[in-house]
Short mmCIF file of C-alpha atoms and ligand atoms in Angstrom, two decimals:
data_model
loop_
_atom_site.label_atom_id
_atom_site.label_comp_id
_atom_site.label_asym_id
_atom_site.label_seq_id
_atom_site.Cartn_x
_atom_site.Cartn_y
_atom_site.Cartn_z
CA MET A 11 148.48 324.03 62.37
CA GLN A 12 151.65 323.33 60.90
CA GLU A 13 153.39 321.31 63.39
CA ARG A 14 150.22 318.88 62.66
CA LEU A 15 151.25 319.52 58.84
CA LYS A 16 154.81 318.41 59.86
CA GLU A 17 153.90 315.41 61.93
CA LEU A 18 151.61 314.06 58.77
CA GLN A 19 155.15 315.09 56.53
CA ALA A 20 157.59 312.83 58.79
CA GLU A 21 154.68 309.86 59.01
CA ALA A 22 153.90 309.93 55.71
CA ILE A 23 157.48 310.05 54.64
CA GLU A 24 158.12 307.20 56.68
CA LYS A 25 155.98 304.42 55.59
CA VAL A 26 156.98 305.35 51.72
CA GLU A 27 160.22 304.21 53.03
CA GLN A 28 159.44 300.88 54.21
CA ALA A 29 156.93 300.05 51.48
CA SER A 30 157.93 296.93 50.00
CA SER A 31 155.62 296.71 47.12
CA LEU A 32 153.83 299.34 44.47
CA LYS A 33 150.47 298.47 45.86
CA GLU A 34 151.41 299.37 49.64
CA LEU A 35 152.92 303.23 48.34
CA ASN A 36 149.15 303.51 46.42
CA ASP A 37 147.75 302.13 49.61
CA ILE A 38 149.68 304.84 51.27
CA ARG A 39 148.92 307.67 48.71
CA VAL A 40 145.49 307.48 49.00
CA ALA A 41 145.68 307.23 52.91
CA TYR A 42 147.59 310.64 53.08
CA LEU A 43 147.02 312.74 50.10
CA GLY A 44 143.22 311.35 49.32
CA LYS A 45 140.23 313.44 49.76
CA LYS A 46 139.93 311.56 52.97
CA GLY A 47 143.19 312.17 54.34
CA PRO A 48 144.68 313.98 57.42
CA ILE A 49 146.17 316.53 54.79
CA THR A 50 142.64 317.70 53.70
CA GLU A 51 141.18 317.07 56.88
CA VAL A 52 143.70 319.53 58.30
CA LEU A 53 143.06 321.93 55.60
CA ARG A 54 139.67 322.04 56.14
CA GLY A 55 140.20 323.97 59.14
CA MET A 56 141.75 326.65 57.74
CA GLY A 57 138.70 328.99 57.78
CA LYS A 58 139.11 329.30 61.36
CA LEU A 59 142.52 330.85 60.69
CA SER A 60 143.23 334.78 60.31
CA ALA A 61 143.53 336.31 56.76
CA GLU A 62 147.14 336.73 57.19
CA GLU A 63 147.66 333.10 58.92
CA ARG A 64 145.71 331.16 55.49
CA PRO A 65 148.30 332.20 52.67
CA VAL A 66 150.97 330.83 54.75
CA ILE A 67 149.64 327.57 56.05
CA GLY A 68 148.07 327.28 52.83
CA ALA A 69 151.75 327.42 50.82
CA PHE A 70 152.99 324.94 53.70
CA ALA A 71 150.16 322.45 52.83
CA ASN A 72 151.38 322.72 49.35
CA GLU A 73 155.15 322.27 50.24
CA VAL A 74 153.90 319.18 52.45
CA ARG A 75 151.78 317.71 49.94
CA ALA A 76 154.35 318.00 47.24
CA ALA A 77 158.00 316.43 49.66
CA ILE A 78 155.54 313.71 50.19
CA SER A 79 154.43 313.23 46.23
CA ALA A 80 158.27 313.44 45.67
CA LYS A 81 159.23 310.46 47.90
CA MET A 82 156.30 308.67 46.79
CA GLU A 83 157.48 309.17 43.06
CA ALA A 84 161.43 308.14 43.51
CA LYS A 85 160.07 304.75 45.64
CA GLN A 86 157.78 304.27 42.94
CA ALA A 87 160.75 303.88 40.43
CA GLU A 88 162.97 302.09 43.20
CA LEU A 89 160.32 299.73 43.28
CA GLU A 90 159.65 299.17 39.79
CA GLU A 91 163.34 298.93 38.99
CA ALA A 92 163.26 296.21 41.77
CA ALA A 93 160.51 294.42 40.26
CA VAL A 94 162.26 294.80 36.37
CA GLN A 95 165.32 292.81 37.87
CA ALA A 96 163.66 290.17 39.70
CA LYS A 97 161.78 289.15 36.86
CA LEU A 98 165.38 289.28 34.62
CA ALA A 99 166.82 286.94 37.37
CA SER A 100 163.89 284.92 37.51
CA GLU A 101 164.23 284.52 33.57
CA THR A 102 167.96 284.22 33.08
CA ILE A 103 168.74 281.39 30.62
CA ASP A 104 171.36 279.11 31.16
CA VAL A 105 173.35 279.30 27.63
CA THR A 106 175.29 276.24 28.91
CA LEU A 107 173.04 274.13 28.70
CA PRO A 108 172.55 271.26 25.84
CA GLY A 109 169.91 272.33 23.61
CA ARG A 110 167.03 270.28 22.72
CA PRO A 111 167.17 268.17 19.19
CA VAL A 112 164.98 269.30 16.45
CA LYS A 113 163.27 266.47 14.97
CA LEU A 114 163.96 266.78 11.45
CA GLY A 115 161.20 265.30 9.17
CA ASN A 116 161.87 262.94 5.64
CA HIS A 117 160.72 262.75 2.88
CA HIS A 118 157.87 259.94 2.08
CA PRO A 119 159.15 256.65 0.47
CA LEU A 120 156.41 257.36 -2.10
CA THR A 121 157.60 260.76 -2.87
CA LYS A 122 161.70 259.24 -2.75
CA ILE A 123 160.62 256.63 -5.05
CA ILE A 124 158.99 258.71 -7.78
CA GLU A 125 161.69 261.28 -7.61
CA GLU A 126 163.90 259.01 -8.28
CA ILE A 127 161.63 257.41 -11.23
CA GLU A 128 161.31 261.09 -12.56
CA ASP A 129 164.77 262.03 -12.51
CA LEU A 130 165.77 258.98 -14.72
CA PHE A 131 163.53 259.32 -17.32
CA ILE A 132 164.01 262.97 -17.30
CA GLY A 133 167.94 262.06 -18.07
CA MET A 134 166.75 259.85 -20.79
CA GLY A 135 164.83 263.34 -22.52
CA TYR A 136 161.03 262.78 -21.47
CA GLU A 137 159.68 265.72 -20.18
CA VAL A 138 156.50 265.60 -17.22
CA ALA A 139 153.46 265.81 -17.87
CA GLU A 140 150.21 265.77 -15.69
CA GLY A 141 146.40 265.60 -15.79
CA PRO A 142 142.89 265.74 -14.05
CA GLU A 143 141.98 263.41 -11.14
CA VAL A 144 138.17 263.72 -11.66
CA GLU A 145 138.49 262.43 -15.65
CA GLN A 146 136.10 262.20 -18.46
CA ASP A 147 135.29 258.90 -18.83
CA TYR A 148 136.33 259.33 -22.38
CA TYR A 149 139.58 260.18 -21.62
CA ASN A 150 140.28 256.93 -19.40
CA PHE A 151 138.27 254.21 -21.82
CA GLU A 152 137.18 255.51 -24.72
CA ALA A 153 140.32 257.38 -26.21
CA LEU A 154 142.02 254.48 -25.38
CA ASN A 155 140.04 252.02 -27.36
CA LEU A 156 137.83 250.71 -24.43
CA PRO A 157 134.33 252.15 -25.98
CA LYS A 158 131.53 251.66 -23.63
CA GLY A 159 130.36 248.76 -23.16
CA HIS A 160 133.95 246.85 -23.90
CA PRO A 161 134.60 244.18 -22.17
CA ALA A 162 137.88 244.86 -21.08
CA ARG A 163 136.76 248.12 -18.87
CA ASP A 164 135.89 245.26 -15.94
CA MET A 165 140.04 244.83 -15.71
CA GLN A 166 139.43 248.19 -13.68
CA ASP A 167 136.50 248.61 -11.47
CA SER A 168 135.66 252.49 -11.21
CA PHE A 169 134.46 254.76 -9.30
CA TYR A 170 131.85 256.88 -11.06
CA ILE A 171 130.59 260.61 -10.19
CA THR A 172 128.08 260.52 -13.10
CA GLU A 173 128.03 258.45 -16.06
CA ASP A 174 130.53 260.19 -17.90
CA ILE A 175 132.65 261.36 -15.36
CA LEU A 176 134.91 259.27 -12.85
CA LEU A 177 137.95 258.94 -10.90
CA ARG A 178 140.67 257.95 -12.86
CA THR A 179 141.56 254.21 -12.84
CA HIS A 180 145.29 254.89 -14.34
CA THR A 181 147.74 257.29 -15.62
CA SER A 182 146.65 256.61 -19.26
CA PRO A 183 144.03 259.64 -19.57
CA VAL A 184 147.07 261.72 -19.98
CA GLN A 185 148.82 259.82 -23.05
CA ALA A 186 145.21 260.52 -24.89
CA ARG A 187 145.01 263.88 -23.89
CA THR A 188 149.09 265.41 -24.49
CA MET A 189 148.74 263.30 -28.11
CA GLU A 190 145.38 264.97 -28.57
CA LYS A 191 147.15 268.66 -27.84
CA HIS A 192 149.91 267.96 -30.49
CA GLU A 193 147.02 267.46 -32.81
CA GLY A 194 148.71 264.78 -34.71
CA LYS A 195 152.16 266.25 -35.32
CA GLY A 196 155.64 265.90 -33.66
CA SER A 197 156.73 263.25 -30.96
CA ILE A 198 156.25 262.97 -27.35
CA LYS A 199 158.17 261.79 -24.65
CA ILE A 200 156.35 262.13 -21.17
CA ILE A 201 156.39 260.51 -17.61
CA CYS A 202 152.83 261.14 -16.13
CA PRO A 203 152.96 260.39 -11.90
CA GLY A 204 150.08 261.01 -10.24
CA LYS A 205 147.22 259.15 -8.16
CA VAL A 206 144.45 257.03 -9.77
CA TYR A 207 141.84 254.95 -7.96
CA ARG A 208 139.73 251.54 -8.39
CA ARG A 209 137.62 249.60 -6.56
CA ASP A 210 140.09 246.97 -5.40
CA ASN A 211 139.95 245.55 -2.14
CA ASP A 212 142.56 246.46 0.01
CA ASP A 213 145.35 243.47 0.66
CA ALA A 214 149.53 243.45 1.00
CA THR A 215 149.73 244.65 -2.73
CA HIS A 216 146.46 246.18 -3.85
CA SER A 217 145.11 249.37 -2.84
CA HIS A 218 141.48 251.23 -3.74
CA GLN A 219 143.78 254.54 -4.20
CA PHE A 220 147.57 254.14 -5.52
CA MET A 221 150.15 256.03 -7.78
CA GLN A 222 150.77 255.20 -11.11
CA ILE A 223 153.75 256.67 -13.52
CA GLU A 224 152.56 256.25 -17.09
CA GLY A 225 155.10 256.77 -19.94
CA LEU A 226 154.84 257.58 -23.34
CA VAL A 227 156.91 257.75 -26.84
CA VAL A 228 155.40 258.59 -30.06
CA GLY A 229 157.41 259.22 -32.99
CA GLU A 230 158.62 257.20 -36.49
CA ASN A 231 159.92 254.18 -36.92
CA ILE A 232 159.65 253.59 -32.88
CA ARG A 233 160.05 249.63 -32.32
CA MET A 234 158.85 247.47 -29.23
CA SER A 235 162.95 246.83 -28.72
CA ASP A 236 163.16 250.49 -27.70
CA LEU A 237 160.15 249.72 -25.22
CA LYS A 238 162.36 246.54 -23.89
CA GLY A 239 165.28 248.66 -23.87
CA THR A 240 163.89 250.86 -21.97
CA LEU A 241 162.25 249.05 -19.65
CA GLU A 242 165.37 247.15 -18.95
CA VAL A 243 167.48 250.44 -18.28
CA PHE A 244 164.57 251.68 -15.72
CA ALA A 245 164.72 247.95 -13.94
CA LYS A 246 168.28 247.49 -13.46
CA LYS A 247 168.69 251.50 -12.43
CA ILE A 248 166.30 251.25 -9.61
CA PHE A 249 166.46 247.77 -8.25
CA GLY A 250 170.22 247.13 -9.42
CA GLU A 251 171.86 244.61 -11.43
CA ASP A 252 171.71 241.62 -9.66
CA ARG A 253 167.37 241.56 -10.19
CA GLU A 254 165.96 239.41 -12.20
CA ILE A 255 163.08 241.11 -14.67
CA ARG A 256 160.59 238.95 -16.83
CA LEU A 257 158.36 240.53 -19.81
CA ARG A 258 155.35 238.48 -20.13
CA PRO A 259 152.31 238.64 -22.99
CA SER A 260 149.58 240.48 -21.59
CA PHE A 261 146.71 242.16 -22.83
CA PHE A 262 145.57 246.08 -22.87
CA PRO A 263 143.38 247.58 -25.13
CA PHE A 264 145.48 250.21 -25.87
CA THR A 265 148.72 248.45 -26.77
CA GLU A 266 149.66 245.93 -29.33
CA PRO A 267 151.48 243.68 -28.63
CA SER A 268 151.16 243.68 -24.79
CA VAL A 269 153.55 242.37 -21.78
CA GLU A 270 153.49 242.85 -17.88
CA MET A 271 157.18 243.33 -16.70
CA ASP A 272 157.39 241.24 -13.25
CA ILE A 273 160.51 241.91 -11.06
CA SER A 274 161.41 238.92 -8.02
CA CYS A 275 160.72 239.28 -5.10
CA LYS A 276 163.26 240.77 -2.77
CA ILE A 277 160.88 239.44 0.12
CA CYS A 278 161.22 236.01 -0.55
CA GLY A 279 164.38 235.67 -2.49
CA GLY A 280 162.20 234.85 -5.33
CA HIS A 281 161.23 231.77 -3.43
CA GLY A 282 157.54 232.41 -2.83
CA CYS A 283 155.96 234.66 0.03
CA SER A 284 152.67 235.79 0.82
CA VAL A 285 153.50 239.51 -0.54
CA CYS A 286 154.11 237.57 -4.67
CA LYS A 287 151.42 235.20 -3.90
CA HIS A 288 154.15 232.12 -3.86
CA THR A 289 154.91 233.37 -7.40
CA GLY A 290 158.65 234.42 -6.38
CA TRP A 291 157.53 237.39 -8.86
CA ILE A 292 155.60 241.10 -8.59
CA GLU A 293 153.97 242.37 -11.32
CA ILE A 294 155.18 246.40 -11.49
CA LEU A 295 154.04 247.26 -14.81
CA GLY A 296 151.85 247.04 -18.15
CA ALA A 297 153.34 248.15 -21.50
CA GLY A 298 153.28 247.82 -25.34
CA MET A 299 152.98 249.32 -28.54
CA VAL A 300 150.65 252.00 -29.00
CA HIS A 301 147.44 250.85 -30.50
CA PRO A 302 147.11 252.25 -34.11
CA ASN A 303 143.25 252.91 -32.99
CA VAL A 304 144.57 254.96 -30.20
CA LEU A 305 146.72 257.23 -32.46
CA GLU A 306 144.25 257.91 -35.10
CA MET A 307 141.44 258.99 -32.12
CA ALA A 308 144.39 261.18 -31.31
CA GLY A 309 144.49 262.54 -34.47
CA TYR A 310 147.98 260.61 -35.52
CA ASP A 311 148.74 259.31 -39.23
CA SER A 312 149.21 255.57 -37.76
CA ARG A 313 150.83 254.77 -40.90
CA VAL A 314 153.64 257.45 -40.38
CA PHE A 315 154.17 257.44 -36.19
CA ASN A 316 153.61 254.84 -33.61
CA GLY A 317 155.29 254.66 -30.53
CA PHE A 318 155.37 252.56 -27.07
CA ALA A 319 153.26 252.99 -23.63
CA PHE A 320 154.00 251.82 -20.03
CA GLY A 321 152.47 252.32 -16.79
CA MET A 322 153.68 251.14 -13.21
CA GLY A 323 153.05 251.15 -9.83
CA PRO A 324 155.36 253.08 -7.76
CA GLU A 325 154.09 251.63 -4.80
CA ARG A 326 155.04 248.30 -6.32
CA ILE A 327 158.17 249.16 -7.01
CA ALA A 328 158.48 250.89 -3.69
CA MET A 329 157.85 247.89 -2.20
CA LEU A 330 160.21 245.55 -4.06
CA LYS A 331 163.12 248.23 -3.44
CA TYR A 332 162.81 248.72 0.27
CA GLY A 333 161.55 245.34 1.08
CA VAL A 334 158.47 246.61 2.55
CA ASP A 335 156.11 243.31 3.34
CA ASP A 336 152.73 245.31 2.57
CA ILE A 337 151.23 247.99 0.58
CA ARG A 338 149.28 249.74 3.47
CA HIS A 339 152.54 251.03 5.35
CA PHE A 340 152.58 253.41 2.67
CA TYR A 341 149.25 255.05 4.10
CA THR A 342 148.86 254.73 7.67
CA ASN A 343 151.88 256.92 7.99
CA ASP A 344 153.35 255.19 11.14
CA VAL A 345 156.16 257.23 12.09
CA ARG A 346 157.90 254.56 13.39
CA PHE A 347 157.98 253.18 9.37
CA LEU A 348 158.17 256.74 8.02
CA LYS A 349 161.40 257.53 9.95
CA GLN A 350 163.58 254.50 8.43
CA PHE A 351 163.48 256.14 5.20
CA ALA A 352 165.16 259.43 6.94
CA VAL A 353 169.03 257.10 6.69
CA GLU A 354 168.96 257.55 2.83
CA GLU A 355 168.20 260.84 2.20
C1 FA5 B 28 147.43 249.56 -16.17
O1 FA5 B 28 146.69 250.52 -15.45
C2 FA5 B 28 147.70 250.43 -17.80
N1 FA5 B 28 147.12 251.61 -17.76
C3 FA5 B 28 149.36 250.22 -17.72
C4 FA5 B 28 149.85 250.24 -18.98
C5 FA5 B 28 149.81 251.75 -19.57
C6 FA5 B 28 149.60 249.05 -20.05
C7 FA5 B 28 150.21 252.13 -20.96
C8 FA5 B 28 149.83 249.67 -21.70
C9 FA5 B 28 150.50 250.64 -21.87
P1 FA5 B 28 147.20 248.03 -14.84
O2 FA5 B 28 145.83 247.83 -14.26
O3 FA5 B 28 148.02 246.40 -14.82
O4 FA5 B 28 147.99 248.24 -15.93
O5 FA5 B 28 148.39 248.59 -13.35
C10 FA5 B 28 149.45 249.29 -13.64
C11 FA5 B 28 150.22 248.79 -12.34
O6 FA5 B 28 150.08 249.60 -11.68
C12 FA5 B 28 150.00 247.68 -12.29
O7 FA5 B 28 151.49 246.80 -12.49
C13 FA5 B 28 150.76 247.64 -10.50
O8 FA5 B 28 151.90 248.04 -10.18
C14 FA5 B 28 149.57 248.72 -10.49
N2 FA5 B 28 148.44 248.04 -9.51
C15 FA5 B 28 147.73 248.05 -10.17
N3 FA5 B 28 146.14 247.81 -9.28
C16 FA5 B 28 147.09 248.39 -7.83
C17 FA5 B 28 146.31 248.21 -6.87
N4 FA5 B 28 145.36 247.88 -6.59
N5 FA5 B 28 146.93 249.12 -5.78
C18 FA5 B 28 148.56 249.21 -5.83
N6 FA5 B 28 148.99 249.10 -7.53
C19 FA5 B 28 148.27 248.64 -8.44
#
């Protein structure tokens, strides 16, 4: 019996040495040390042995199992280490390979122009104010001298949510809100950038959703010449000294007198094209002296206080500054269009 056990030990150890995978090793474990294996089989025959022989064979059988198990453990460690080494070898990184460039985004041209305009006005002592896009009819129209039924409401076709709530059609309600907050006291110098909405048909210079930047100055002895000077500084800083500006008399119910400012078209150099509707000029803002009724409705004494206001369209400004021929490029977000603005960052 001892001979048979020795034979099995030698046989099992040889197989373990030759095993080339963890699976193979496990199969050998089951085959030799398992309940149905040959060692267990030999031990089953121990009943036929004498009482003296039995402990000797039993102890020997345990030694055989221990020797096979120890060999297996050593082999298992060896195979596991080999597997780790093989994995490391297959995952070697060639640090000398050139890296893949990471594509960097850039600011949207509208963000750039709005920030540029904000910086310019902050430099002139203005503060930035904001207001809601879903606005009350009162602030969008009534507080701006546009009572219900006023024909000038047709100038801004609106998206109404209820009879009294709408998507704001301009940023001018922020003027009304800011003046109201001041409760008729003290001067104001703000700009208010934000989105506005109108039921306009989309074309090269119109969008149903666009941006505006409102400006408002309230104080004592503010004059039309202050407004003109401010707009001139703005236009020259943004467009350069060589671009022409013109102020045209206009009408807004919330300003009196009112003007519109045009800039000479960069696309055609002022000769006329589809962007400037063959006039050589593009309108970029409306402005005027704050109407006394607007000051009074917000709680200011119009005999003491006066002011000027303007509202500009950053899309049109960006079109003129960067030579963009269609406002819709700003919203379709074609990366080929957007990445052209990366170089100036
Ligand atoms: C207004 O919205 C006045 N609230 C501006 C104002 C403020 C006047 C304060 C006086 C005092 P207007 O509707 O003209 O005015 O719009 C102002 C600017 O917004 C225009 O000059 C133009 O640059 C831009 N704009 C108007 N409609 C569109 C549109 N559909 N798409 C793109 N830009 C537009």
